[in-house]
Short mmCIF file of C-alpha atoms in Angstrom, two decimals:
data_model
loop_
_atom_site.label_atom_id
_atom_site.label_comp_id
_atom_site.label_asym_id
_atom_site.label_seq_id
_atom_site.Cartn_x
_atom_site.Cartn_y
_atom_site.Cartn_z
CA MET A 1 121.63 130.01 185.95
CA ALA A 2 120.10 127.83 183.27
CA SER A 3 122.50 125.83 181.17
CA SER A 4 120.54 126.36 177.94
CA SER A 5 122.30 128.24 175.18
CA ASP A 6 121.86 131.99 174.79
CA ASN A 7 120.33 131.44 171.37
CA GLU A 8 117.28 129.71 172.82
CA GLU A 9 114.35 132.04 172.83
CA VAL A 10 111.77 131.66 175.55
CA ARG A 11 108.64 133.78 175.41
CA VAL A 12 105.61 133.87 177.63
CA LEU A 13 102.28 135.32 176.60
CA GLY A 14 100.34 136.03 179.76
CA LYS A 15 98.16 138.22 181.95
CA TRP A 16 99.73 139.66 185.06
CA ALA A 17 96.66 139.18 187.27
CA SER A 18 96.05 135.56 186.26
CA PRO A 19 97.30 132.85 188.62
CA PHE A 20 97.52 130.42 185.66
CA SER A 21 99.81 132.80 183.81
CA ASN A 22 101.77 133.50 187.00
CA ARG A 23 102.53 129.78 187.41
CA ILE A 24 104.73 130.02 184.32
CA ASP A 25 106.60 133.08 185.63
CA LEU A 26 107.27 131.26 188.90
CA ALA A 27 108.43 128.09 187.14
CA LEU A 28 110.86 129.86 184.81
CA LYS A 29 112.24 131.97 187.66
CA LEU A 30 112.74 128.86 189.82
CA LYS A 31 114.67 127.26 186.95
CA GLY A 32 116.65 130.45 186.35
CA VAL A 33 115.53 130.62 182.73
CA PRO A 34 115.48 134.10 181.15
CA TYR A 35 112.41 134.89 179.05
CA LYS A 36 110.52 137.67 177.27
CA TYR A 37 107.08 138.39 178.62
CA SER A 38 104.19 139.86 176.62
CA GLU A 39 101.08 141.08 178.39
CA GLU A 40 97.98 140.04 176.47
CA ASP A 41 94.72 141.94 176.31
CA LEU A 42 92.08 139.24 175.89
CA ALA A 43 89.56 141.80 174.64
CA ASN A 44 91.99 142.61 171.87
CA LYS A 45 93.94 139.43 171.13
CA SER A 46 97.33 139.77 169.52
CA LEU A 47 98.23 138.04 166.27
CA ASP A 48 100.85 136.11 168.20
CA LEU A 49 98.27 134.74 170.62
CA LEU A 50 96.03 133.62 167.74
CA LYS A 51 99.03 132.03 166.07
CA TYR A 52 100.45 130.29 169.11
CA ASN A 53 97.20 129.11 170.69
CA PRO A 54 94.69 128.84 167.85
CA VAL A 55 92.58 126.22 169.63
CA HIS A 56 91.77 128.20 172.79
CA LYS A 57 93.16 131.71 172.14
CA LYS A 58 93.98 131.96 175.85
CA VAL A 59 96.94 132.58 178.10
CA PRO A 60 99.36 131.43 179.31
CA VAL A 61 101.32 130.29 176.26
CA LEU A 62 104.99 129.33 176.31
CA VAL A 63 106.98 129.71 173.11
CA HIS A 64 110.33 127.94 173.09
CA ASN A 65 112.46 128.11 169.96
CA GLY A 66 109.35 128.88 167.95
CA ASN A 67 107.34 125.94 169.35
CA SER A 68 104.26 126.91 171.33
CA ILE A 69 102.62 125.14 174.26
CA ALA A 70 99.36 126.03 175.99
CA GLU A 71 97.64 124.89 179.22
CA SER A 72 99.48 125.91 182.38
CA LEU A 73 99.96 122.43 183.88
CA VAL A 74 101.21 121.08 180.53
CA ILE A 75 103.64 123.99 180.32
CA LEU A 76 104.89 123.36 183.88
CA GLU A 77 105.77 119.73 183.11
CA TYR A 78 107.47 120.80 179.88
CA ILE A 79 109.59 123.34 181.75
CA ASP A 80 110.54 120.71 184.32
CA GLU A 81 111.52 118.22 181.62
CA VAL A 82 113.52 120.60 179.41
CA TRP A 83 115.46 122.44 182.14
CA ASN A 84 116.41 119.44 184.24
CA ASN A 85 120.16 119.71 184.74
CA ASN A 86 120.18 120.81 188.34
CA ASN A 87 118.32 118.37 190.58
CA ASN A 88 117.70 121.00 193.23
CA HIS A 89 115.18 122.66 190.96
CA ALA A 90 113.25 119.55 189.94
CA PHE A 91 109.52 120.16 190.26
CA LEU A 92 108.65 116.47 190.19
CA PRO A 93 110.31 113.64 192.15
CA GLN A 94 111.82 110.63 190.37
CA ASP A 95 109.59 107.93 191.79
CA PRO A 96 106.54 107.12 189.57
CA TYR A 97 104.08 106.92 192.46
CA HIS A 98 105.01 110.30 193.93
CA ARG A 99 104.94 111.80 190.45
CA ALA A 100 101.42 110.42 190.02
CA LEU A 101 100.39 111.92 193.36
CA ALA A 102 101.78 115.34 192.41
CA ARG A 103 99.93 115.25 189.09
CA PHE A 104 96.76 114.18 190.87
CA TRP A 105 96.92 117.13 193.26
CA CYS A 106 97.59 119.58 190.44
CA LYS A 107 94.53 118.29 188.62
CA THR A 108 92.44 118.33 191.80
CA LEU A 109 93.49 121.95 192.40
CA ASP A 110 92.24 122.95 188.96
CA ASP A 111 89.14 120.75 188.79
CA LYS A 112 87.86 121.00 192.34
CA ILE A 113 89.70 123.29 194.76
CA LEU A 114 90.20 126.51 192.78
CA PRO A 115 86.64 126.53 191.39
CA ALA A 116 85.17 125.98 194.88
CA ILE A 117 87.10 128.91 196.34
CA TRP A 118 86.50 131.15 193.34
CA ASN A 119 82.76 130.44 193.49
CA ALA A 120 82.65 131.24 197.19
CA CYS A 121 84.43 134.56 196.68
CA TRP A 122 82.10 135.63 193.89
CA SER A 123 78.88 134.04 195.13
CA ASP A 124 75.75 136.06 195.69
CA GLU A 125 73.71 136.02 198.90
CA LYS A 126 71.60 133.07 197.79
CA GLY A 127 74.38 130.62 196.99
CA ARG A 128 76.88 131.89 199.53
CA GLU A 129 76.45 129.45 202.39
CA LYS A 130 76.75 126.35 200.25
CA ALA A 131 79.63 127.82 198.22
CA VAL A 132 81.55 128.68 201.40
CA GLU A 133 80.97 125.19 202.78
CA GLU A 134 82.39 123.64 199.61
CA ALA A 135 85.36 126.01 199.67
CA LEU A 136 86.18 125.06 203.27
CA GLU A 137 85.89 121.36 202.40
CA ALA A 138 88.28 121.89 199.49
CA LEU A 139 90.82 123.66 201.71
CA LYS A 140 90.57 120.85 204.23
CA ILE A 141 91.43 118.14 201.72
CA LEU A 142 94.37 120.23 200.55
CA GLN A 143 95.63 120.72 204.10
CA ASP A 144 95.25 116.98 204.74
CA GLU A 145 97.52 116.33 201.78
CA LEU A 146 100.16 118.82 203.04
CA LYS A 147 100.41 116.96 206.37
CA ASP A 148 103.60 118.08 208.17
CA LYS A 149 105.61 118.97 205.10
CA LYS A 150 107.11 122.41 204.62
CA PHE A 151 105.97 122.44 201.01
CA PHE A 152 103.81 120.03 199.00
CA GLY A 153 107.08 119.14 197.28
CA GLY A 154 108.74 118.31 200.62
CA GLU A 155 111.69 120.48 201.61
CA THR A 156 111.62 122.38 198.32
CA ILE A 157 108.97 123.94 196.07
CA GLY A 158 107.42 121.31 193.83
CA LEU A 159 104.90 121.13 191.01
CA VAL A 160 101.93 121.24 193.39
CA ASP A 161 103.30 124.30 195.20
CA ILE A 162 103.66 126.15 191.90
CA ALA A 163 100.15 125.12 190.84
CA ALA A 164 98.82 126.20 194.25
CA ASN A 165 99.92 129.85 193.82
CA PHE A 166 96.23 130.78 193.83
CA ILE A 167 95.88 129.28 197.30
CA GLY A 168 99.12 130.75 198.59
CA TYR A 169 98.51 134.29 197.38
CA TRP A 170 95.30 135.05 195.51
CA VAL A 171 92.92 133.61 198.13
CA SER A 172 93.96 136.07 200.84
CA ILE A 173 93.18 138.97 198.51
CA LEU A 174 89.90 137.59 197.17
CA GLN A 175 88.55 136.60 200.55
CA GLU A 176 89.25 140.06 201.92
CA ILE A 177 87.33 141.65 199.05
CA ALA A 178 84.46 139.20 199.50
CA GLY A 179 84.40 139.71 203.27
CA LEU A 180 84.94 136.00 203.89
CA GLU A 181 87.24 134.02 206.16
CA LEU A 182 88.37 130.98 204.23
CA LEU A 183 92.12 130.42 204.59
CA THR A 184 92.89 131.66 208.09
CA ILE A 185 95.39 130.57 210.72
CA GLU A 186 92.54 129.49 212.98
CA LYS A 187 90.72 127.38 210.44
CA PHE A 188 93.71 125.87 208.61
CA PRO A 189 96.88 126.42 210.64
CA LYS A 190 99.14 124.13 208.58
CA LEU A 191 97.95 125.41 205.23
CA TYR A 192 98.19 128.99 206.44
CA GLU A 193 101.77 128.37 207.59
CA TRP A 194 102.55 126.92 204.16
CA SER A 195 101.15 130.05 202.49
CA GLN A 196 103.47 132.24 204.56
CA GLU A 197 106.53 130.10 203.73
CA TYR A 198 105.44 130.25 200.10
CA ILE A 199 105.04 133.98 199.68
CA ASN A 200 108.27 134.59 201.57
CA HIS A 201 110.30 132.17 199.48
CA PRO A 202 112.99 134.35 197.81
CA VAL A 203 112.16 133.36 194.23
CA ILE A 204 108.38 133.13 194.63
CA LYS A 205 108.29 136.52 196.32
CA GLU A 206 109.90 138.16 193.29
CA GLY A 207 107.60 136.34 190.89
CA LEU A 208 104.22 137.21 192.39
CA PRO A 209 102.37 140.35 191.24
CA PRO A 210 102.28 143.27 193.74
CA ARG A 211 99.56 142.79 196.34
CA ASP A 212 98.08 146.29 196.21
CA GLU A 213 97.77 146.19 192.42
CA LEU A 214 96.17 142.75 192.51
CA PHE A 215 93.78 143.91 195.23
CA ALA A 216 92.78 146.97 193.19
CA PHE A 217 92.30 144.85 190.08
CA PHE A 218 89.91 142.39 191.73
CA LYS A 219 88.16 145.07 193.75
CA ALA A 220 87.35 146.85 190.48
CA SER A 221 86.01 143.56 189.04
CA ALA A 222 83.85 143.08 192.12
CA LYS A 223 82.15 146.42 191.53
CA LYS A 224 81.02 145.47 188.02
CA MET B 1 99.92 88.53 172.31
CA ALA B 2 102.97 88.82 174.60
CA GLU B 3 102.81 86.70 177.70
CA LYS B 4 101.51 88.70 180.62
CA LYS B 5 103.78 89.44 183.52
CA ASN B 6 102.50 87.55 186.53
CA SER B 7 102.04 90.18 189.18
CA ASN B 8 100.76 87.82 191.93
CA GLY B 9 97.56 89.75 192.47
CA GLU B 10 99.65 92.85 193.10
CA VAL B 11 97.89 94.91 190.47
CA LYS B 12 94.18 95.66 190.64
CA LEU B 13 92.07 97.97 188.56
CA LEU B 14 88.77 99.26 189.90
CA GLY B 15 86.49 100.07 187.02
CA ALA B 16 83.53 99.29 184.84
CA TRP B 17 83.46 97.87 181.32
CA PRO B 18 81.59 100.78 179.64
CA SER B 19 83.77 103.59 180.97
CA PRO B 20 86.17 105.16 178.45
CA PHE B 21 88.34 106.32 181.35
CA VAL B 22 88.69 102.76 182.60
CA ILE B 23 89.41 101.55 179.05
CA ARG B 24 92.40 103.90 178.98
CA ALA B 25 93.99 102.19 181.96
CA ARG B 26 93.29 98.73 180.53
CA ILE B 27 94.91 99.53 177.18
CA ALA B 28 97.99 100.86 178.95
CA LEU B 29 98.26 97.75 181.14
CA ASN B 30 97.92 95.59 178.03
CA ILE B 31 100.68 97.48 176.22
CA LYS B 32 102.97 96.73 179.14
CA SER B 33 101.75 93.11 179.42
CA VAL B 34 100.79 93.59 183.06
CA GLU B 35 98.47 91.04 184.59
CA TYR B 36 95.82 92.60 186.78
CA ASP B 37 92.61 91.82 188.64
CA PHE B 38 89.76 93.76 187.13
CA ILE B 39 87.32 94.60 189.92
CA GLU B 40 84.01 95.82 188.52
CA GLU B 41 82.04 98.48 190.33
CA THR B 42 78.25 98.28 190.30
CA PHE B 43 76.62 101.17 188.49
CA GLY B 44 75.10 103.74 190.83
CA LYS B 45 76.70 102.43 193.99
CA ARG B 46 80.25 103.02 195.23
CA SER B 47 82.06 100.14 196.91
CA GLN B 48 84.00 100.48 200.16
CA LEU B 49 87.18 99.72 198.25
CA LEU B 50 86.53 102.61 195.88
CA LEU B 51 85.77 105.04 198.70
CA LYS B 52 88.91 103.95 200.52
CA SER B 53 91.24 103.98 197.51
CA ASN B 54 90.01 107.26 196.00
CA PRO B 55 88.48 109.25 198.85
CA VAL B 56 88.96 112.61 197.11
CA ASN B 57 87.00 111.97 193.91
CA LYS B 58 85.35 108.61 194.63
CA GLN B 59 85.57 107.81 190.91
CA ILE B 60 86.80 105.00 188.69
CA PRO B 61 89.29 104.07 187.40
CA VAL B 62 91.62 103.52 190.34
CA LEU B 63 94.82 101.53 189.89
CA ILE B 64 95.97 99.71 193.01
CA HIS B 65 99.60 98.62 192.73
CA GLY B 66 100.65 96.94 195.96
CA HIS B 67 99.69 99.53 198.55
CA LYS B 68 99.69 102.43 196.13
CA CYS B 69 96.41 103.86 194.85
CA ILE B 70 96.47 106.00 191.74
CA ALA B 71 93.42 107.83 190.37
CA GLU B 72 92.60 109.88 187.23
CA SER B 73 92.81 107.95 183.97
CA MET B 74 95.63 109.77 182.18
CA ILE B 75 97.64 110.01 185.40
CA ILE B 76 97.26 106.24 185.68
CA VAL B 77 98.43 105.87 182.06
CA GLN B 78 101.53 107.95 182.80
CA TYR B 79 102.18 105.94 185.95
CA ILE B 80 101.98 102.69 183.95
CA HIS B 81 104.41 104.13 181.38
CA GLU B 82 106.87 105.00 184.16
CA ALA B 83 106.43 102.07 186.56
CA TRP B 84 106.78 99.40 183.86
CA SER B 85 109.31 101.26 181.75
CA SER B 86 111.37 98.12 181.15
CA SER B 87 108.40 96.18 179.79
CA GLY B 88 106.96 96.71 176.33
CA PRO B 89 107.09 99.88 174.22
CA PRO B 90 106.93 103.36 175.78
CA ILE B 91 103.51 104.99 175.98
CA LEU B 92 104.54 108.64 176.15
CA PRO B 93 106.62 110.23 173.37
CA SER B 94 110.32 110.59 174.12
CA LEU B 95 110.73 114.32 173.44
CA PRO B 96 109.41 116.92 175.90
CA TYR B 97 107.71 118.97 173.16
CA ASP B 98 105.93 115.92 171.74
CA ARG B 99 104.82 115.01 175.26
CA ALA B 100 103.50 118.53 175.79
CA ILE B 101 101.52 118.35 172.53
CA ALA B 102 100.02 114.98 173.52
CA ARG B 103 99.09 116.31 176.98
CA PHE B 104 97.63 119.47 175.46
CA TRP B 105 95.33 117.48 173.18
CA LEU B 106 94.27 115.26 176.03
CA THR B 107 93.22 118.33 178.02
CA TYR B 108 91.27 119.53 174.98
CA ILE B 109 89.61 116.15 174.50
CA ASP B 110 88.57 115.77 178.14
CA ASP B 111 87.61 119.38 178.90
CA LYS B 112 86.13 120.57 175.59
CA TRP B 113 85.44 117.73 173.16
CA PHE B 114 83.94 115.04 175.39
CA PRO B 115 81.30 117.08 177.33
CA PRO B 116 78.93 117.59 174.36
CA LEU B 117 79.32 113.91 173.44
CA LYS B 118 78.55 112.90 177.02
CA SER B 119 75.53 115.20 177.00
CA ILE B 120 74.21 113.44 173.87
CA VAL B 121 74.75 110.01 175.45
CA LEU B 122 72.89 111.01 178.60
CA GLY B 123 70.11 112.67 176.63
CA LEU B 124 70.46 115.96 178.54
CA ASP B 125 68.37 118.84 177.18
CA THR B 126 70.89 121.59 177.88
CA GLU B 127 70.87 122.59 174.20
CA PRO B 128 69.55 121.21 170.90
CA ILE B 129 71.22 117.96 169.88
CA GLU B 130 72.22 119.45 166.53
CA GLU B 131 74.39 122.01 168.33
CA LYS B 132 76.07 119.33 170.42
CA LEU B 133 76.73 117.21 167.33
CA GLU B 134 78.18 120.24 165.60
CA LYS B 135 80.60 120.78 168.50
CA VAL B 136 81.65 117.13 168.34
CA ARG B 137 82.22 117.41 164.59
CA GLU B 138 84.20 120.64 164.91
CA GLY B 139 86.42 118.94 167.46
CA LEU B 140 86.96 115.99 165.14
CA VAL B 141 88.14 118.36 162.43
CA LEU B 142 90.71 119.80 164.85
CA LEU B 143 91.78 116.29 165.84
CA GLU B 144 92.06 115.24 162.19
CA ASP B 145 94.43 118.16 161.64
CA ALA B 146 96.33 117.30 164.82
CA PHE B 147 96.65 113.69 163.69
CA ASN B 148 98.15 114.69 160.34
CA LYS B 149 100.72 116.92 162.07
CA ILE B 150 101.58 114.56 164.92
CA SER B 151 101.61 111.14 163.24
CA LYS B 152 104.08 112.32 160.56
CA GLY B 153 102.67 109.82 158.09
CA LYS B 154 102.61 106.88 160.47
CA ASP B 155 99.64 104.81 161.61
CA PHE B 156 99.08 106.30 165.06
CA PHE B 157 99.38 109.58 166.98
CA GLY B 158 102.22 107.78 168.73
CA GLY B 159 103.89 106.89 165.42
CA ASP B 160 104.43 103.19 164.76
CA GLN B 161 103.07 102.29 168.19
CA ILE B 162 99.90 103.41 169.93
CA GLY B 163 100.69 105.98 172.57
CA TYR B 164 99.28 108.43 175.09
CA LEU B 165 97.10 110.41 172.68
CA ASP B 166 95.88 107.31 170.82
CA ILE B 167 94.77 105.85 174.13
CA GLY B 168 93.22 109.07 175.41
CA PHE B 169 91.18 109.70 172.28
CA GLY B 170 90.63 106.10 171.15
CA SER B 171 89.02 105.20 174.47
CA PHE B 172 85.95 107.19 173.33
CA LEU B 173 85.53 105.40 169.99
CA ALA B 174 82.96 102.85 171.12
CA TRP B 175 80.81 105.65 172.55
CA LEU B 176 81.30 107.71 169.40
CA LYS B 177 80.07 104.76 167.31
CA THR B 178 77.15 104.25 169.69
CA VAL B 179 76.03 107.86 169.19
CA GLU B 180 76.37 107.46 165.40
CA VAL B 181 74.02 104.46 165.55
CA THR B 182 71.46 105.78 168.07
CA GLU B 183 71.26 109.26 166.49
CA GLY B 184 71.59 108.06 162.89
CA VAL B 185 74.50 110.40 162.14
CA SER B 186 77.99 110.13 160.78
CA LEU B 187 80.77 111.62 162.87
CA VAL B 188 84.06 110.01 161.84
CA HIS B 189 83.90 109.30 158.11
CA GLU B 190 86.37 108.71 155.30
CA THR B 191 85.04 111.76 153.44
CA THR B 192 85.07 114.27 156.32
CA THR B 193 87.88 112.89 158.49
CA PRO B 194 89.80 110.46 156.29
CA ALA B 195 92.90 110.20 158.48
CA LEU B 196 90.90 109.55 161.63
CA ALA B 197 88.75 106.98 159.80
CA LYS B 198 91.88 105.04 158.87
CA TRP B 199 93.41 105.46 162.33
CA LEU B 200 90.20 104.27 163.98
CA GLN B 201 90.28 100.95 162.09
CA LYS B 202 93.88 100.28 163.02
CA PHE B 203 93.40 101.36 166.62
CA CYS B 204 90.35 99.19 167.24
CA ALA B 205 92.09 96.17 165.73
CA HIS B 206 95.23 96.58 167.87
CA ASP B 207 96.00 93.69 170.22
CA ALA B 208 96.09 95.92 173.29
CA VAL B 209 92.73 97.46 172.44
CA LYS B 210 90.42 94.97 170.77
CA ASP B 211 89.37 93.04 173.85
CA VAL B 212 88.66 96.08 176.01
CA LEU B 213 86.52 98.18 173.65
CA PRO B 214 82.95 97.16 174.45
CA PRO B 215 80.68 95.77 171.69
CA ILE B 216 78.37 98.45 170.30
CA ASP B 217 75.12 96.53 170.89
CA LYS B 218 76.01 96.14 174.56
CA LEU B 219 76.78 99.87 174.80
CA ILE B 220 73.53 100.83 173.10
CA ALA B 221 71.61 98.83 175.70
CA PHE B 222 73.72 100.37 178.45
CA SER B 223 73.09 103.90 177.18
CA LYS B 224 69.34 103.32 177.35
CA MET B 225 69.78 102.36 181.01
CA LEU B 226 71.94 105.46 181.60
CA ARG B 227 69.30 107.77 180.17
CA ALA B 228 66.71 106.24 182.45
CA ASN B 229 68.97 106.86 185.46
CA VAL B 230 70.60 110.20 184.67
CA ASP B 231 70.30 111.43 188.25
CA LEU B 232 72.40 108.49 189.43
CA VAL B 233 75.05 109.36 186.88
CA ILE B 234 75.19 112.96 188.03
CA ASN B 235 74.86 112.25 191.75
CA PRO B 236 76.14 108.74 192.45
CA LYS B 237 75.60 107.23 195.90
#
C-alpha cells in the first residue's frame, strides 16, 4: 500500500479506451495508490478538464492535492518520483545512463512506433503496403531493444513497459479488426512473449480495459 | 567562467552549430563545466559515427560519454543533470511537481510551438505565413504566462539559475530572432511579452549560453541555404 497520507487526493481524468489514459491507471495501480477516476467525454468537455488542462484540453490529466499535470509520460515520471518509498515499484533505475535509455524508448514509442502501427491499422488500400512495412520495422526495433529481458524494465515492469501498453494489448485488437498480422509469435517471438507476460501480470491484468469492450469500441470506429 | 573539468576526450557531442537541439546539450554541458569534443556533422550527410551512435533516429545531437550514447536533446540534458550532479548547479528543479511542469512545457514547445516556427524558417507553403506567425505569437503569450507563474519573480524559469525550461525554450531564441529579421516582424517584444523580453536578454548574456547561440547574420545566411535545400532537410541522406 502507498505510504502517502489518507488526506492526499489523487484524481485522474481519462478515457477508458485510450492507451495514454490507461498508462496512468497502470502506474497508480503498480504503486498501490488509491485514486478517483473521472471518465471524460471529449465531445463535451467537463469544466474540470478545461480547468486542469487549459493548454491542450486533453486526457489524461493527473490531479494531486489540487495540482494538475498533463502529458502521459510526464505524469508517469511524476508518479515514479512522488511515490518512491518502495524500491520494488520503481519505474526507472537509479543509473543515469539506463534512465536515459528508458526515457529514449518511451519517446520513441510515442514519436515513431505507436504512430507507425496506428497508421497501418487504419490505412486505406493505397497506403497499406508501405504503412505495414513501417509498422513491422517499428516492431523490429522494439524487439531488438527487449533482447532477452522478461520486461523492458528487466525482471520487473518499468517505465517503458507501462508506456508500451499499446503494444502489449491494443495492437492485438486493432490488427484483428484491420485484418493484419503485425505482432505475431511467428514474426516477433520475443516481443510476443513479452506481451503475454505483460497482460498476465497480476496488476496489469486488473488495470487493462476488458478486451471485448475495447474490441467493440474500435470495431465501431472502423465502420465510420 | 568556471574551469572546465578535463574529461580526457571521454565526452563527445555530435552536432551542428545552427541546431537548437544541439545548443541545448551544449548549454547543459557548460553549466556543469564539462569539457567535450564537439564533432560537427556536415549538413545533408550523416556520418558513420552518427549512424552507429544513434541508429534508431540517426539525428543530432548525440552525447557520447565513454561508451554510452545518449540521443534526444532533453533526454541528454537530463542525463547531464544526473551524471554530473556533483558539479555545478542542478539543471532540473528539485520538486517533482516543478519538474513535471517544466517537462510539460517542453513537450508543448517541441510538439506544438516549434513546428510553425520551423515551417516559417524552411519556407514551407503548408499554410499562409500570417497564420504560422499567429500560432507562434499565441504560444509566446502562453509561455509569458507560464514564465510569470514559474519564475516566481526571479530572473529565469529555473529561478536564480537557468534550468531545464530555460534551456529548452532559450535554445530557439537565435532562430526566433532570425525570423523576426527575415520576415520583418516582432515576436518577443517588451510591449506584448514583457517578461520574456527581459528573460531573453538575461538568458542570452549568461556565461553558459553566450558562446553557443549562433550570431544572427550567420543564421540568416544558413536559413537561405536551408530553403534552397528543403528536401535534404526533410529526407537527409
